[in-house]
XYZ file of C-alpha atoms in Angstrom:
696
model
C 23.753 -11.084 -7.032
C 21.661 -8.091 -8.100
C 19.672 -6.532 -5.292
C 16.876 -3.954 -5.177
C 16.234 -1.989 -2.002
C 13.291 0.205 -1.085
C 13.450 2.492 1.973
C 10.459 4.295 3.475
C 10.962 6.755 6.298
C 7.744 7.171 8.253
C 6.914 9.159 11.345
C 7.509 6.213 13.683
C 9.429 3.536 11.722
C 11.853 3.367 8.847
C 11.064 0.388 6.657
C 13.459 -1.557 4.401
C 12.467 -3.964 1.612
C 14.984 -6.083 -0.262
C 14.286 -8.212 -3.338
C 16.511 -10.300 -5.586
C 16.094 -13.065 -8.116
C 17.823 -16.449 -7.789
C 17.028 -18.445 -10.850
C 13.243 -18.734 -10.986
C 12.903 -17.872 -7.290
C 12.024 -14.458 -6.025
C 13.600 -13.820 -2.612
C 12.671 -11.069 -0.149
C 14.057 -9.695 3.151
C 12.656 -6.969 5.299
C 13.736 -4.751 8.211
C 11.952 -2.223 10.391
C 13.803 0.270 12.672
C 12.645 3.237 14.685
C 12.888 6.485 12.763
C 15.538 9.011 13.912
C 13.520 12.265 13.519
C 16.393 14.688 14.219
C 18.606 13.008 11.628
C 16.369 10.896 9.388
C 19.289 9.615 7.299
C 20.820 7.936 10.411
C 18.137 5.227 10.552
C 18.782 4.508 6.864
C 22.528 4.310 7.291
C 22.154 2.174 10.440
C 19.665 -0.153 8.774
C 21.362 -0.856 5.474
C 24.326 -2.806 6.881
C 21.856 -4.886 8.936
C 19.627 -5.500 5.894
C 22.488 -6.574 3.678
C 24.178 -8.592 6.420
C 20.997 -10.602 6.855
C 21.426 -12.051 3.397
C 25.234 -11.953 3.146
C 25.375 -9.188 0.537
C 27.535 -6.114 0.062
C 26.722 -2.595 -1.008
C 28.247 -3.177 -4.446
C 25.586 -5.874 -5.029
C 22.801 -3.287 -4.937
C 21.659 -2.199 -8.414
C 18.477 -0.340 -7.503
C 17.924 1.879 -4.506
C 14.626 3.751 -4.129
C 13.720 6.006 -1.272
C 10.623 7.813 -0.018
C 10.380 10.145 2.938
C 7.960 12.250 4.940
C 10.646 14.907 5.537
C 9.024 17.565 3.332
C 5.528 16.929 4.661
C 6.674 17.041 8.269
C 8.564 20.279 7.643
C 5.356 21.901 6.315
C 3.099 20.585 9.048
C 5.510 21.297 11.885
C 6.669 24.613 10.353
C 10.321 23.601 10.455
C 11.200 24.773 6.968
C 13.625 27.358 5.759
C 13.242 31.091 6.428
C 11.479 32.018 3.213
C 10.554 35.189 1.354
C 7.957 35.560 -1.379
C 8.243 38.094 -4.167
C 4.969 38.742 -5.886
C 3.144 41.204 -8.073
C 2.441 44.552 -6.319
C -1.058 44.413 -4.784
C -1.135 40.580 -4.429
C 1.062 39.982 -1.365
C -2.002 38.955 0.712
C -3.232 36.219 -1.672
C -1.526 33.653 0.557
C -3.638 34.862 3.508
C -6.994 35.460 1.896
C -6.903 32.231 -0.153
C -10.106 31.520 -2.080
C -12.354 32.934 0.701
C -13.945 29.550 1.435
C -14.355 27.980 4.864
C -14.047 24.249 5.552
C -16.445 24.606 8.502
C -19.214 27.137 7.826
C -20.642 27.110 11.342
C -17.482 26.645 13.378
C -17.097 29.890 15.383
C -13.468 29.233 16.236
C -12.331 27.968 12.864
C -8.756 28.989 11.910
C -7.091 28.408 8.596
C -3.424 27.404 8.584
C -1.222 30.496 8.693
C 0.753 31.201 5.471
C 4.226 29.694 5.448
C 5.622 33.194 4.801
C 4.694 36.014 7.228
C 3.476 39.291 5.732
C 6.817 40.957 6.554
C 8.517 38.755 3.967
C 5.781 38.826 1.294
C 7.442 41.470 -0.817
C 5.639 43.387 -3.604
C 7.337 44.004 -6.980
C 6.134 46.327 -9.671
C 5.378 44.906 -13.134
C 2.391 43.165 -14.634
C 1.646 40.386 -17.117
C -1.824 40.121 -18.703
C -3.846 36.912 -18.902
C -2.819 36.417 -22.542
C 0.884 36.745 -21.684
C 1.310 40.359 -22.784
C 3.484 42.719 -20.670
C 1.253 45.407 -19.244
C 3.969 47.013 -17.069
C 7.755 46.460 -16.975
C 9.420 44.685 -14.105
C 10.591 47.035 -11.320
C 14.219 45.819 -11.065
C 15.080 48.523 -8.505
C 12.480 47.035 -6.145
C 14.136 43.638 -6.498
C 17.482 45.181 -5.609
C 16.033 46.811 -2.494
C 14.316 43.635 -1.412
C 17.527 41.618 -1.897
C 19.278 43.872 0.627
C 16.396 43.402 3.056
C 16.438 39.614 2.622
C 20.201 39.449 3.150
C 19.865 41.442 6.407
C 16.928 39.262 7.481
C 18.692 35.957 7.034
C 16.382 34.675 4.306
C 17.375 31.124 3.251
C 15.081 30.535 0.306
C 12.977 32.641 -2.059
C 9.724 32.001 -3.930
C 8.702 34.136 -6.867
C 5.106 34.208 -8.039
C 3.844 36.881 -10.427
C 0.362 37.160 -11.817
C -0.139 35.204 -15.048
C 3.475 34.018 -15.047
C 2.349 30.678 -16.488
C 1.529 32.526 -19.722
C 4.763 34.503 -19.906
C 7.557 33.561 -17.505
C 10.130 36.158 -18.659
C 9.661 38.499 -15.662
C 10.043 35.632 -13.168
C 13.186 34.393 -14.914
C 14.673 37.919 -14.949
C 13.965 38.122 -11.229
C 15.845 34.923 -10.621
C 18.802 36.188 -12.667
C 18.933 39.348 -10.556
C 18.613 37.503 -7.269
C 21.299 35.002 -8.338
C 23.735 37.905 -8.638
C 22.623 39.740 -5.543
C 22.156 36.729 -3.243
C 24.355 33.921 -4.545
C 23.647 30.529 -2.997
C 20.060 31.295 -2.020
C 17.739 28.954 -3.917
C 14.916 30.576 -5.929
C 11.664 28.783 -6.875
C 9.604 30.189 -9.787
C 5.843 29.590 -10.013
C 6.191 29.310 -13.804
C 8.364 26.236 -13.268
C 6.918 24.730 -10.057
C 3.211 25.066 -10.949
C 2.659 26.750 -14.363
C -1.134 26.809 -14.175
C -3.947 29.244 -13.583
C -5.317 30.065 -10.124
C -2.787 32.261 -8.374
C -3.634 31.066 -4.827
C -2.826 27.397 -5.536
C 0.138 28.365 -7.715
C 1.559 30.723 -5.044
C 1.009 28.177 -2.239
C 2.728 25.436 -4.215
C 5.736 27.627 -5.059
C 6.111 28.864 -1.511
C 5.922 25.244 -0.201
C 8.627 24.261 -2.664
C 10.882 27.090 -1.513
C 10.071 26.405 2.163
C 11.296 22.778 2.109
C 13.970 23.030 -0.584
C 16.999 23.782 1.655
C 15.996 21.061 4.148
C 15.395 18.351 1.521
C 18.564 19.272 -0.426
C 20.707 19.160 2.636
C 19.185 15.874 3.757
C 19.696 14.219 0.388
C 23.311 15.389 0.228
C 24.000 13.967 3.654
C 22.312 10.661 2.735
C 24.221 10.383 -0.532
C 27.528 11.093 1.242
C 26.674 8.387 3.795
C 25.792 5.902 1.114
C 29.081 6.528 -0.714
C 30.997 6.092 2.576
C 29.365 2.674 2.973
C 30.397 1.626 -0.558
C 27.112 2.092 -2.471
C 27.658 3.047 -6.117
C 24.063 2.890 -7.436
C 22.244 6.194 -8.132
C 19.426 6.610 -5.657
C 15.934 7.346 -6.956
C 13.102 9.097 -5.075
C 9.383 8.275 -4.989
C 7.226 11.171 -6.085
C 3.680 11.940 -4.900
C 2.394 10.794 -8.306
C 3.667 7.258 -7.867
C 6.588 7.705 -10.239
C 10.337 7.877 -9.579
C 12.804 10.672 -10.167
C 16.485 11.378 -9.704
C 17.945 13.152 -6.740
C 18.625 16.229 -8.903
C 14.929 16.447 -9.895
C 13.692 16.124 -6.392
C 16.128 18.693 -5.060
C 14.765 21.117 -7.619
C 11.102 20.264 -6.996
C 10.924 18.856 -3.449
C 7.239 19.711 -3.245
C 6.616 16.708 -5.468
C 7.885 14.494 -2.607
C 5.148 15.434 -0.144
C 3.110 12.204 -0.448
C 5.944 9.896 -1.494
C 5.364 7.298 1.218
C 1.587 6.968 0.697
C 2.199 6.880 -3.073
C 4.520 3.900 -2.671
C 1.740 2.152 -0.704
C -0.716 2.853 -3.514
C 1.685 1.346 -6.056
C 2.088 -1.691 -3.799
C -1.637 -2.232 -3.423
C -2.230 -1.633 -7.164
C 0.207 -4.369 -8.065
C -1.518 -6.779 -5.648
C -4.923 -5.847 -7.134
C -3.711 -6.368 -10.706
C -2.102 -9.714 -9.912
C -5.398 -10.841 -8.300
C -7.454 -9.416 -11.247
C -9.565 -7.284 -8.921
C -11.869 -4.929 -10.746
C -12.073 -2.584 -7.728
C -10.290 -2.531 -4.419
C -9.621 -0.308 -1.432
C -6.048 0.141 -0.272
C -5.697 0.504 3.510
C -2.294 1.616 4.791
C -1.925 2.132 8.540
C 1.464 2.910 10.037
C 2.628 4.520 13.222
C 1.371 8.013 12.623
C -1.443 7.999 10.023
C -3.845 5.785 8.125
C -4.348 6.184 4.394
C -7.165 4.888 2.145
C -7.047 4.841 -1.632
C -9.589 3.666 -4.204
C -8.263 1.374 -6.921
C -10.023 0.716 -10.224
C -8.756 -2.204 -12.375
C -5.472 -2.169 -10.430
C -4.878 1.539 -10.944
C -5.016 4.127 -8.136
C -7.077 7.219 -8.685
C -4.992 10.354 -9.121
C -5.547 14.057 -8.692
C -3.794 17.326 -9.470
C -4.111 19.072 -6.130
C -4.116 18.005 -2.476
C -3.985 19.739 0.855
C -1.241 19.761 3.464
C -1.788 20.456 7.194
C -5.592 20.194 7.349
C -6.155 22.237 10.468
C -9.785 21.415 11.211
C -10.474 17.755 11.913
C -8.743 16.749 8.679
C -11.676 18.376 6.832
C -11.379 19.036 3.116
C -10.658 22.688 2.485
C -8.998 23.354 5.825
C -5.416 22.835 4.610
C -2.939 24.476 2.299
C -3.424 23.527 -1.338
C -0.451 22.085 -3.277
C -0.911 21.699 -6.973
C 1.232 18.790 -8.128
C 0.348 15.361 -9.527
C -0.578 13.088 -6.649
C -2.153 9.722 -5.922
C -5.622 10.520 -4.617
C -6.158 9.230 -1.083
C -7.630 10.217 2.195
C -5.252 10.456 5.181
C -6.304 10.695 8.807
C -4.325 10.854 12.062
C -4.915 7.230 13.066
C -1.760 5.158 13.508
C -0.175 2.925 16.092
C 1.323 5.937 17.819
C -1.893 8.014 17.722
C -2.573 9.389 21.181
C -5.826 8.769 22.962
C -7.331 11.485 25.136
C -10.561 12.628 26.799
C -11.686 15.805 24.977
C -13.413 18.882 26.385
C -16.837 17.216 26.054
C -15.767 14.169 28.035
C -15.595 11.888 24.997
C -12.764 9.574 24.061
C -10.797 10.785 21.025
C -7.800 9.310 19.251
C -5.309 11.321 17.169
C -4.303 13.169 15.120
C -1.337 13.872 17.445
C 1.120 10.991 17.504
C 3.778 9.892 19.879
C 6.073 9.214 16.879
C 9.284 7.315 17.457
C 10.592 9.630 20.184
C 9.346 9.078 22.812
C 6.962 6.682 21.067
C 4.042 4.809 22.681
C 4.283 4.051 26.412
C 4.821 0.367 25.689
C 8.089 1.183 23.793
C 9.743 1.985 27.135
C 11.483 5.040 25.732
C 9.942 7.612 28.108
C 6.520 8.035 26.540
C 3.536 8.006 28.912
C 0.648 8.981 26.681
C -1.888 6.143 25.824
C -1.733 5.146 22.191
C -3.307 2.623 19.830
C -0.265 0.378 20.083
C -0.650 0.365 23.871
C -4.269 -0.741 23.416
C -3.308 -3.547 21.049
C -0.735 -4.833 23.488
C -3.121 -4.867 26.448
C -5.705 -6.710 24.298
C -3.177 -9.387 23.445
C -3.033 -8.557 19.736
C 0.651 -7.697 20.085
C 3.174 -9.798 21.954
C 5.667 -8.179 24.298
C 8.480 -10.171 22.724
C 9.162 -10.321 19.020
C 7.963 -6.808 18.101
C 9.745 -5.339 15.041
C 11.476 -8.625 14.346
C 12.536 -9.034 17.952
C 14.475 -5.778 18.040
C 12.085 -4.253 20.658
C 10.645 -5.577 23.918
C 7.265 -4.063 24.701
C 6.290 -3.058 28.238
C 2.775 -4.217 29.024
C 2.791 -2.573 32.446
C 3.634 0.818 30.967
C 0.873 0.331 28.384
C -1.715 -0.402 31.114
C -0.611 2.547 33.218
C -0.929 4.883 30.169
C -4.439 3.652 29.391
C -5.567 3.982 32.985
C -4.591 7.653 32.914
C -7.680 8.119 30.671
C -10.090 6.840 33.341
C -8.499 5.337 36.436
C -11.801 3.870 37.592
C -12.073 1.633 34.525
C -10.243 -1.614 33.630
C -7.275 -1.262 31.302
C -8.810 -3.851 28.924
C -12.037 -1.873 28.697
C -10.188 1.266 27.863
C -8.100 -0.542 25.274
C -11.195 -1.848 23.540
C -12.643 1.700 23.508
C -9.474 3.088 21.967
C -9.413 0.524 19.165
C -13.142 0.998 18.460
C -12.786 4.784 18.245
C -9.812 4.586 15.846
C -11.573 1.948 13.662
C -14.801 3.970 13.549
C -12.833 7.023 12.471
C -11.124 5.137 9.672
C -14.419 3.686 8.509
C -16.041 7.141 8.487
C -13.120 8.550 6.459
C -13.409 5.720 3.925
C -17.165 6.243 3.481
C -16.797 10.014 2.956
C -13.889 9.550 0.525
C -15.871 7.023 -1.527
C -19.084 9.108 -1.476
C -17.297 12.254 -2.654
C -16.170 10.298 -5.672
C -19.432 8.464 -6.362
C -17.863 5.099 -5.510
C -19.263 2.196 -3.546
C -17.319 0.111 -1.045
C -19.316 -3.089 -0.551
C -18.016 -4.775 -3.768
C -14.381 -3.942 -3.119
C -11.589 -6.077 -1.716
C -9.629 -4.456 1.127
C -5.841 -4.659 0.584
C -4.283 -3.973 3.951
C -0.634 -3.178 4.632
C 1.623 -1.140 6.891
C 2.591 -2.141 10.383
C -0.831 -1.352 11.856
C -3.338 -2.199 9.183
C -3.432 -6.028 9.536
C -4.334 -5.546 13.220
C -7.477 -3.617 12.368
C -8.290 -4.669 8.780
C -10.965 -7.285 9.528
C -12.972 -5.087 11.873
C -12.667 -2.184 9.432
C -13.880 -4.389 6.611
C -16.873 -5.445 8.645
C -17.785 -1.807 9.358
C -17.533 -1.033 5.641
C -19.484 -4.130 4.493
C -16.459 -5.538 2.700
C -16.428 -9.320 2.352
C -12.745 -10.045 1.578
C -9.433 -8.803 2.880
C -6.005 -9.441 1.425
C -2.871 -9.146 3.585
C -0.023 -9.233 1.031
C 3.398 -10.706 1.525
C 5.619 -7.972 2.936
C 2.560 -6.084 4.224
C 4.394 -4.623 7.197
C 6.706 -2.671 4.860
C 4.345 -2.408 1.913
C 5.244 1.115 0.851
C 8.911 0.177 0.646
C 8.063 -2.714 -1.695
C 5.875 -0.320 -3.686
C 8.944 1.836 -4.315
C 10.631 -1.132 -5.930
C 7.654 -1.749 -8.206
C 7.362 1.861 -9.428
C 8.793 3.285 -12.658
C 10.594 6.559 -13.359
C 7.876 9.005 -14.398
C 7.348 12.757 -14.656
C 4.454 14.939 -15.646
C 5.107 18.293 -17.373
C 2.131 20.663 -17.331
C 1.287 24.072 -18.776
C -1.642 26.365 -18.382
C -3.252 26.819 -21.802
C -6.565 28.615 -21.373
C -8.861 29.191 -24.347
C -11.995 28.172 -26.125
C -11.611 24.731 -27.775
C -13.446 25.983 -30.861
C -11.007 28.823 -31.336
C -7.725 27.083 -30.559
C -4.752 27.196 -32.967
C -4.272 23.414 -33.191
C -0.785 23.674 -34.664
C 0.320 25.849 -31.729
C -1.345 23.359 -29.328
C 0.532 20.417 -30.902
C 3.785 22.384 -30.588
C 2.995 22.953 -26.897
C 2.434 19.210 -26.410
C 5.716 18.403 -28.073
C 7.567 20.926 -25.935
C 6.092 19.367 -22.799
C 7.107 15.941 -24.044
C 10.653 17.109 -24.510
C 10.665 18.626 -20.999
C 9.437 15.436 -19.397
C 11.910 13.262 -21.324
C 14.792 15.428 -20.076
C 13.701 14.664 -16.516
C 12.952 10.977 -16.885
C 15.755 9.773 -19.149
C 18.546 10.081 -16.491
C 16.545 7.826 -14.176
C 16.324 5.027 -16.775
C 18.850 2.566 -18.258
C 20.340 3.689 -21.538
C 17.985 3.311 -24.513
C 15.100 2.208 -22.267
C 11.676 2.420 -24.002
C 9.390 5.196 -22.936
C 5.620 5.471 -22.477
C 4.062 8.837 -23.393
C 0.626 9.950 -22.179
C -1.172 13.180 -22.940
C -4.014 14.754 -21.021
C -5.968 17.966 -21.026
C -7.975 19.761 -18.375
C -11.257 20.914 -19.835
C -14.486 22.409 -18.497
C -17.752 23.929 -19.671
C -17.539 27.679 -19.926
C -18.451 29.302 -16.649
C -17.583 26.308 -14.488
C -14.956 26.606 -11.771
C -13.508 23.117 -11.883
C -12.055 21.017 -14.693
C -12.150 17.398 -15.775
C -8.877 15.717 -16.637
C -9.249 14.009 -19.957
C -6.781 11.445 -21.373
C -5.861 12.103 -25.013
C -4.218 10.017 -27.699
C -0.693 10.958 -28.762
C -1.782 12.414 -32.084
C -2.174 15.892 -33.433
C -5.253 17.329 -31.609
C -8.405 18.696 -33.214
C -11.382 20.590 -31.826
C -13.822 17.751 -32.507
C -11.510 15.227 -30.832
C -11.035 17.368 -27.735
C -14.799 18.043 -27.349
C -15.745 14.377 -27.813
C -13.127 13.286 -25.291
C -14.393 15.883 -22.770
C -18.029 14.917 -23.241
C -17.204 11.220 -22.665
C -15.243 12.009 -19.494
C -17.784 14.467 -18.190
C -20.690 12.072 -18.710
C -18.789 9.254 -16.990
C -18.132 11.498 -13.973
C -21.445 13.447 -13.721
C -23.934 11.242 -15.560
C -24.785 13.399 -18.571
C -23.350 16.229 -20.697
C -24.717 19.789 -20.738
C -26.017 20.581 -24.237
C -25.396 23.960 -25.846
C -22.507 25.117 -23.633
C -19.084 25.860 -25.063
C -16.035 23.841 -23.882
C -12.884 25.582 -22.684
C -9.354 24.259 -22.380
C -7.544 25.161 -19.138
C -4.250 23.227 -19.167
C -2.401 20.483 -20.972
C -0.007 17.871 -19.592
C 2.364 15.155 -20.810
C 3.539 12.278 -18.628
C 6.646 10.350 -19.720
C 7.536 7.189 -17.872
C 9.415 3.913 -18.202
C 7.381 0.979 -19.395
C 5.606 -0.949 -16.574
C 7.509 -3.990 -15.330
C 5.983 -7.385 -15.853
C 4.375 -9.012 -12.891
C 6.914 -10.736 -10.689
C 6.730 -14.489 -10.121
C 5.380 -15.694 -6.780
C 7.998 -16.745 -4.130
C 8.846 -20.448 -4.516
C 6.892 -22.716 -2.145
C 5.131 -26.027 -2.066
C 1.515 -26.645 -1.155
C 0.633 -28.202 2.157
C -2.480 -29.791 3.575
C -1.730 -29.237 7.235
C -0.838 -26.176 9.246
C 2.453 -25.867 11.108
C 2.613 -26.310 14.849
C 0.881 -23.468 16.689
C 0.839 -21.787 20.042
C -2.097 -19.965 21.650
C -2.520 -16.503 23.122
C -5.419 -15.012 25.075
C -7.198 -12.077 23.426
C -10.011 -9.857 24.674
C -13.306 -9.967 22.808
C -14.236 -6.394 21.944
C -17.938 -7.029 22.541
C -18.312 -9.097 25.726
C -14.785 -8.444 26.955
C -14.329 -12.150 27.592
C -10.905 -13.787 27.038
C -10.516 -15.864 23.835
C -7.961 -18.589 23.269
C -6.468 -17.699 19.878
C -4.066 -19.781 17.851
C -0.836 -18.036 16.860
C 0.744 -18.942 13.488
C 4.108 -17.826 12.068
C 3.457 -16.379 8.638
C 6.771 -17.729 7.217
C 5.508 -21.278 8.020
C 2.276 -20.859 5.995
C 2.593 -22.289 2.513
C 0.290 -21.655 -0.463
C -3.058 -23.424 -0.281
C -2.979 -23.524 3.545
C -6.470 -22.988 4.994
C -7.560 -22.109 8.544
C -10.421 -20.602 10.446
C -10.390 -17.855 13.019
C -9.803 -16.821 15.687
C -6.155 -16.639 14.622
C -3.106 -14.414 14.986
C -0.652 -14.578 12.080
C 2.638 -13.181 13.278
C 5.510 -11.899 11.152
C 8.494 -9.639 11.854
C 6.871 -6.380 10.663
C 3.174 -6.841 11.620
C 0.550 -9.104 13.041
C -2.772 -10.064 11.379
C -5.792 -10.450 13.642
C -8.339 -12.924 12.147
C -11.565 -13.074 14.210
C -13.787 -16.061 14.780
C -15.997 -16.827 11.756
C -13.406 -15.718 9.209
C -11.681 -18.107 6.857
C -8.039 -17.779 5.864
C -6.598 -19.076 2.601
C -2.991 -18.590 1.459
C -2.909 -17.895 -2.327
C -0.156 -19.017 -4.722
C 1.749 -15.718 -4.188
C 1.809 -16.158 -0.430
C -0.842 -13.502 0.287
C -3.296 -14.040 3.076
C -6.820 -14.002 1.650
C -9.462 -13.719 4.412
C -13.174 -14.081 3.779
C -15.759 -12.617 6.141
C -19.164 -14.312 6.515
C -22.313 -12.297 6.106
C -22.856 -12.110 9.878
C -20.043 -12.300 12.374
C -20.181 -13.009 16.077
C -18.366 -11.401 19.012
C -14.964 -10.156 17.950
C -16.013 -8.601 14.678
C -19.314 -6.914 15.335
C -19.271 -3.326 14.173
């Protein structure tokens, strides 16, 4: 028996996905446990024996173990990272505070940007200067580093970031600083901007390096504890970690660059949805991942998620773009809002109902969990409306308390009925997700009406059909394993790493031999990182790209390039094609500049897995019924309840339906048609006009 396990630690639940092949049959098993926020590894170590015991397997049978976690993201948002110092070029210590001088909300009088991770006291200036072309303009002040080391030792500094001006062009001064600090402060980790984010734009580069240093001790300690626990249980397989880019890396790589873990969970979800979209030959889709804390939406084109090179952490103003801390690493492009099952409903200062972004998490959790929480949440609303059953939640491991859910909702407006308040909470959260999806698509010039919504996560199937109706989407797919979709996505990802280097200059004046040498050096760097995560002699896929722009522009276009020696004509032609595709037309008569180059090395994509073995049926299994509340007229509706594991391929049914499984529940309103495809996915079609339950 050869088993593969994916583990996703979220803010509310820790999800486990298990796959193995028996002959021609693909078998799966899942598990969902509450996250243990004060010791995240504990839920993992508690769950693995249960997961393996459910299929009669042992730790030695596991040949692939992939993990993703929100630990680094939560440390940044909650400011629970290491006590960090930042050494930077004299005169630039306040770059972290001034940023790029833009405001996410131009007319918000009380707008506040997130405070820098390092207070001014520990932003320490160092003499020395590198020019934009990499020339040394002033020598490094080593005496200042010695003085600062004594200050940091006395101040209990646990991690150090180093970011000098133009270090991407000449990293020698940063490397010398690390050597000095290693001798003066042994055991204190040092992150260099020339290694973490070797690109232009000092604000983004400094933020990324500081974020890396800020979370490095926490992530390293966590991974060491987890590895020790796995060894104690008898696991011998080397664990891999999901990166924000959708690729996998070794523990050693992620301990060195933990900032690349920030969006690991959502990236796994994007990989999961992308595989579903490719298997279904969907030209365009919208991935919808809703868990206990947040909801994520990602655009997919031809089964490939869109990617970006920078994203923001801790958006402080209504999740608005530009209100967070920029982190410049490869990342799956998505929009994330505070709308999950644990999102707390409240009446704001204007008397309006608002939901999120604050979440009840797993401790104390929603009121219905019965763990001491008393704030009304989305999960409480779904329980009161009948969408969730008190028994059978999380595979029968939790009994939900309907009375506590009603009491929590009534705290919003005691004069209203609990069912009315529950409907209002679900409508607010669905409207917020729909608005986020529209804005995300509009910012990228994409439409939504022709897309198929691929919904997964513990909360998404509860809301997917109403969200689809609001967006004008006509078809929804709820994949097999949807409740732990990100964990399955981890299993379907490949080891991958992008090496990048700032390389500014005019395309027409570039030394192409030197540029090719730089590409080859990046290829070697990426191979060194990826090879340990792959089987011996595994084939590799190499992709090159360049960031180019018209002279005078402030933003670049990422352009894929063939793996051949570059030429000026080839670079310009590739840029013009990409620019025209994104903006509609090129700009004649303007020179083209190169900003950065990158090489991504990855394992070859795995072939599509066979569908789980099953036989077609013409009739549905025996059903029960449950009373639901119609969101429009508030009348009770008798709704059939089906067990998902009893639905075989080719089964067809019409709403209203509830399809129940261990990790989630799918709500299918009246007027919708359900069809189970050959892979066991629920394919739900919406009519052009829907009554009652689904009206937007």
